[in-house]
Coordinates of C-alpha atoms in Angstrom, one line a residue:
X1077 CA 0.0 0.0 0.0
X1078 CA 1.4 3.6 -1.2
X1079 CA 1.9 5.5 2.2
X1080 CA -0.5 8.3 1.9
X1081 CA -1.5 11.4 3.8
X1082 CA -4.9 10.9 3.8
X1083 CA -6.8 7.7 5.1
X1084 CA -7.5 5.3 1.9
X1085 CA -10.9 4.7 2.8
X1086 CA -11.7 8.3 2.4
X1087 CA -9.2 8.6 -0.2
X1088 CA -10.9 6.8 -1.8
X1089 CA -14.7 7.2 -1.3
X1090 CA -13.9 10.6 -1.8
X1091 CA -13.1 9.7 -5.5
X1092 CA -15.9 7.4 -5.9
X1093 CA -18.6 10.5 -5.2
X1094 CA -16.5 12.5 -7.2
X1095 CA -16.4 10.1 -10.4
X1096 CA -20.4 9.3 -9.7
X1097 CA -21.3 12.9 -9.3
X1098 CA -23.7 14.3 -12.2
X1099 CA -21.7 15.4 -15.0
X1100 CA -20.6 15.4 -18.9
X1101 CA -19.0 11.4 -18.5
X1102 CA -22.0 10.2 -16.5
X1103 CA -25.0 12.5 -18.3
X1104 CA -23.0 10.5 -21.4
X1105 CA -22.9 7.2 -20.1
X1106 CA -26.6 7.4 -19.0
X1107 CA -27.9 8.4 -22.4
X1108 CA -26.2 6.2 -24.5
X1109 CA -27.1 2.9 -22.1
X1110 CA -30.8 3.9 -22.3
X1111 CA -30.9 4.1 -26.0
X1112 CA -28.0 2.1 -27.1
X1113 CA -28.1 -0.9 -24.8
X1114 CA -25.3 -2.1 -22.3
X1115 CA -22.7 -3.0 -24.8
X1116 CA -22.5 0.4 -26.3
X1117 CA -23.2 2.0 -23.3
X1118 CA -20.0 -0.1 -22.1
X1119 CA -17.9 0.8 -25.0
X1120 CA -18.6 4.3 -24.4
X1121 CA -17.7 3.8 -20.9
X1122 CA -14.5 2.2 -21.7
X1123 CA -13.8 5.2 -23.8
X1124 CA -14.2 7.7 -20.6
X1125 CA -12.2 5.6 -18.5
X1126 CA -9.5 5.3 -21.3
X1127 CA -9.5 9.2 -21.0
X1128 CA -9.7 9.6 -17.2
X1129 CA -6.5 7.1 -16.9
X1130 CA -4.7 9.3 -19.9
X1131 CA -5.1 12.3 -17.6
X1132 CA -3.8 9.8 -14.3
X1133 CA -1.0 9.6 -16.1
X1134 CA 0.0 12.5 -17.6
X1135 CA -0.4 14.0 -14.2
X1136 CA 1.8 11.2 -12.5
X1137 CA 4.2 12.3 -15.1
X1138 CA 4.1 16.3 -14.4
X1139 CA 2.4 17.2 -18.2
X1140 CA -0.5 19.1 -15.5
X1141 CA 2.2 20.7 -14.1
X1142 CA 3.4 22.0 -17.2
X1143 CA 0.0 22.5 -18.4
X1144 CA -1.1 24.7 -15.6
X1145 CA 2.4 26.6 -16.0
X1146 CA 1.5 27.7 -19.7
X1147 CA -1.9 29.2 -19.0
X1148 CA -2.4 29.2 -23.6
X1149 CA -2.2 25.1 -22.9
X1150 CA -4.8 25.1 -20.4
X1151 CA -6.7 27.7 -22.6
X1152 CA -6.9 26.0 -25.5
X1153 CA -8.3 22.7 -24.0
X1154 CA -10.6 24.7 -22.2
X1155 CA -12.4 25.7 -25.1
X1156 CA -12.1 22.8 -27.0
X1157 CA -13.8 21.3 -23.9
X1158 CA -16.9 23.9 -23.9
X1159 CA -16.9 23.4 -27.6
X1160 CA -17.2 19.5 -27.8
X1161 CA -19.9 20.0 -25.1
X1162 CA -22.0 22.5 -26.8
X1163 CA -22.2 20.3 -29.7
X1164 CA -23.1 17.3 -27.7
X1165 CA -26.1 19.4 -26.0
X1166 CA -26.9 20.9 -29.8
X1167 CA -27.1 17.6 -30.6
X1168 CA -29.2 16.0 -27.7
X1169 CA -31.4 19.3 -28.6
X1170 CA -31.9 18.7 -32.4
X1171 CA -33.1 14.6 -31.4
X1172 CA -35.4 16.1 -28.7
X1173 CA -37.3 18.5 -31.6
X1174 CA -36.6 16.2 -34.3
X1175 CA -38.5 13.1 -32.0
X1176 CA -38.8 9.8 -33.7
X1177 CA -37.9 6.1 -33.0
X1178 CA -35.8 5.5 -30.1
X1179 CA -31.6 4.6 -31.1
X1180 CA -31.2 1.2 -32.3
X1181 CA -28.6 -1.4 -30.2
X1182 CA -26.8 -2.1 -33.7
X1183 CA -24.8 1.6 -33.8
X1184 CA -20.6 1.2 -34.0
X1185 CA -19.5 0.9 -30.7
X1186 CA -16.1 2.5 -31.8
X1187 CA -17.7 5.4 -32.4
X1188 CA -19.2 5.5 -29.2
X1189 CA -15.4 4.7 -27.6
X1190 CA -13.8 7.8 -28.9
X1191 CA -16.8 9.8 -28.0
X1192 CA -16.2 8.8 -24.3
X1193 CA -12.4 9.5 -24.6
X1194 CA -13.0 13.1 -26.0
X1195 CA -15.3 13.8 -23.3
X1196 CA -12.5 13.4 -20.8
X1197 CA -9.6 14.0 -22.4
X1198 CA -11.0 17.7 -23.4
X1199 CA -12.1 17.9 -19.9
X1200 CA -10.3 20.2 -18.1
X1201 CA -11.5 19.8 -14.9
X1202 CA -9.9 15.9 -15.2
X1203 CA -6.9 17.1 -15.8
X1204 CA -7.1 19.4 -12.4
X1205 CA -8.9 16.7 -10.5
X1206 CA -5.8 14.3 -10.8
X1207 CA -3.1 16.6 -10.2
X1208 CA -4.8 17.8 -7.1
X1209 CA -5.4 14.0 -6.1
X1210 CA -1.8 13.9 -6.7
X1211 CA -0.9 16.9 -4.9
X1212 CA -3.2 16.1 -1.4
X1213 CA -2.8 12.4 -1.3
X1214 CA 1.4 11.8 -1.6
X1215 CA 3.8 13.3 0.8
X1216 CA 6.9 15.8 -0.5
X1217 CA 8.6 13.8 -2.3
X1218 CA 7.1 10.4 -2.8
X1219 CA 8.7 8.0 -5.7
X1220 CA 7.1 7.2 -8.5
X1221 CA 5.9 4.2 -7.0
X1222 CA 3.6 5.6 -4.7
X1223 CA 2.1 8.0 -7.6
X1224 CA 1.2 4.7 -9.6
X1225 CA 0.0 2.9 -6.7
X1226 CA -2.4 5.6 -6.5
X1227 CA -3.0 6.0 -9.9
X1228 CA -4.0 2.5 -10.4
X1229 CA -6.5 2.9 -7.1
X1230 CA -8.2 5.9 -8.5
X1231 CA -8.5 4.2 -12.0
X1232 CA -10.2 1.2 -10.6
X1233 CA -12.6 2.7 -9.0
X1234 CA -12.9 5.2 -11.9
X1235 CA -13.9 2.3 -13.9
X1236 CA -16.0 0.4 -11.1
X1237 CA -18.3 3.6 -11.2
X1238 CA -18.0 4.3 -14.9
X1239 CA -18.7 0.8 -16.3
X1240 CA -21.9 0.6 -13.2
X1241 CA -23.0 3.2 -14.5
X1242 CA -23.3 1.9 -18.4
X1243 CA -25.0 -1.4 -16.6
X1244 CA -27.4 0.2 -14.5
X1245 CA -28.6 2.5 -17.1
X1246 CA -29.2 -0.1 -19.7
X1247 CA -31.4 -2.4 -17.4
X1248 CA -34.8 -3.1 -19.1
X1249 CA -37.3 -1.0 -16.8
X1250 CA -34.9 1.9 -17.2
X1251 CA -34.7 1.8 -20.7
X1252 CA -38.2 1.3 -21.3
X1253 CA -38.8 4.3 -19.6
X1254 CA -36.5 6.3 -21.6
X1255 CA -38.4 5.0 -25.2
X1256 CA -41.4 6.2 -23.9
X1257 CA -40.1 9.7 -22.9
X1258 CA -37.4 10.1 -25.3
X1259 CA -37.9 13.3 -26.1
X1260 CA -37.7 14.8 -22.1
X1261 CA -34.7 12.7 -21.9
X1262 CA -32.8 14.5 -24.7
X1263 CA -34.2 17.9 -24.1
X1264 CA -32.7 17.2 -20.3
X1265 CA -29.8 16.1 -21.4
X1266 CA -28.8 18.8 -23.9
X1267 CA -30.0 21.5 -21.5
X1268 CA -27.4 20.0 -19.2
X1269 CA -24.4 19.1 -22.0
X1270 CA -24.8 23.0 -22.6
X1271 CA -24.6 23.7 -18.7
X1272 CA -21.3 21.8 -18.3
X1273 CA -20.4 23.7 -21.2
X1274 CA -21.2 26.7 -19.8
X1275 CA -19.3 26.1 -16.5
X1276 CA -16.3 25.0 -18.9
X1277 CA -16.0 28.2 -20.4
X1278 CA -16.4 29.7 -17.1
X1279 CA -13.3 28.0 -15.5
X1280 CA -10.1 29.5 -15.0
X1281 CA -6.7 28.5 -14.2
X1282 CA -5.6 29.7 -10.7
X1283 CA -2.4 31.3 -10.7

């Protein structure tokens, strides 16, 4: 066990609320396992995870250091961040007026992987999540051991809660519901795509 300054069990339960907390990953997760299906609502899943750990690492390896140190870096994935959101609640939006038949199962799930890894890797707010992690957990000075030993803690139970997410959203009575009220669902849903964008554009770097 990584010798930490903060109890593990709150360590991390704290990063299980955090990871299950309403936001772009799980509003995306949700949606997709309610009108995709559990596979693609897996896949996409995988794809957020695949991004959260990208950010783990870069972090264990100083690139947020750097990033926060060259405020036009942090810039520029901030926007791109708003942006991608924006056109995910434009989207949600333009299903919710258009209406119709609910998604099919059959859509590419690889589609649905890199969707999941843009969401997080133009997500900002991962990015400062796990270099804060980093920066409260690990005494002065701890080797790169301990930062991976973390790291792989944090990423399980990133996936535990990401991939729990994709099943519970896809089971039948849950899905039902969401044919029958498509429409609300995807109004919802784009209203609060465009809010996380929104808060996004808000963010700043402290300096």
């Amino acid at each position: 066990m990584p010798d930490v300054l903060i109890p593990l069990p709150v360590l991390l339960g704290g990063w299980m609320l955090a990871a299950g907390s309403p936001g772009p990953a799980t509003l995306a997760i949700s949606g997709t396992a309610m009108g995709y299906g559990r596979a693609t609502g897996t896949a996409l899943a995988l794809g957020i995870v695949a991004g959260s750990a990208s950010w783990g690492i870069a972090a264990g390896l100083g690139f947020s250091a750097v990033m926060m140190s060259n405020a036009w870096l942090f810039e520029a994935l901030r926007h791109a961040g708003a942006a991608y959101l924006l056109y995910l609640a434009l989207k949600s939006l333009r299903t919710a007026w258009a209406g119709g038949p609910a998604a099919q199962a059959a859509a590419p799930r690889g589609r649905f992987f890199v969707k999941g890894l843009l969401i997080h890797l133009t997500n900002p707010k991962a990015m400062l999540a796990w270099g804060s992690i980093y920066a409260i957990a690990l005494p002065p000075g701890a080797g790169l051991l301990a930062v991976w030993q973390v790291f792989a803690m944090l990423a399980g139970v990133s996936a535990v809660m990401f991939l729990g997410y994709a099943w519970l959203f896809s089971v039948g009575a849950i899905s039902k519901a969401y044919a029958r009220a498509r429409r609300w669902f995807e109004l919802a849903f784009g209203l609060l795509f465009g809010a996380a964008s929104l808060r996004i554009l808000t963010l700043r770097l402290e300096t």
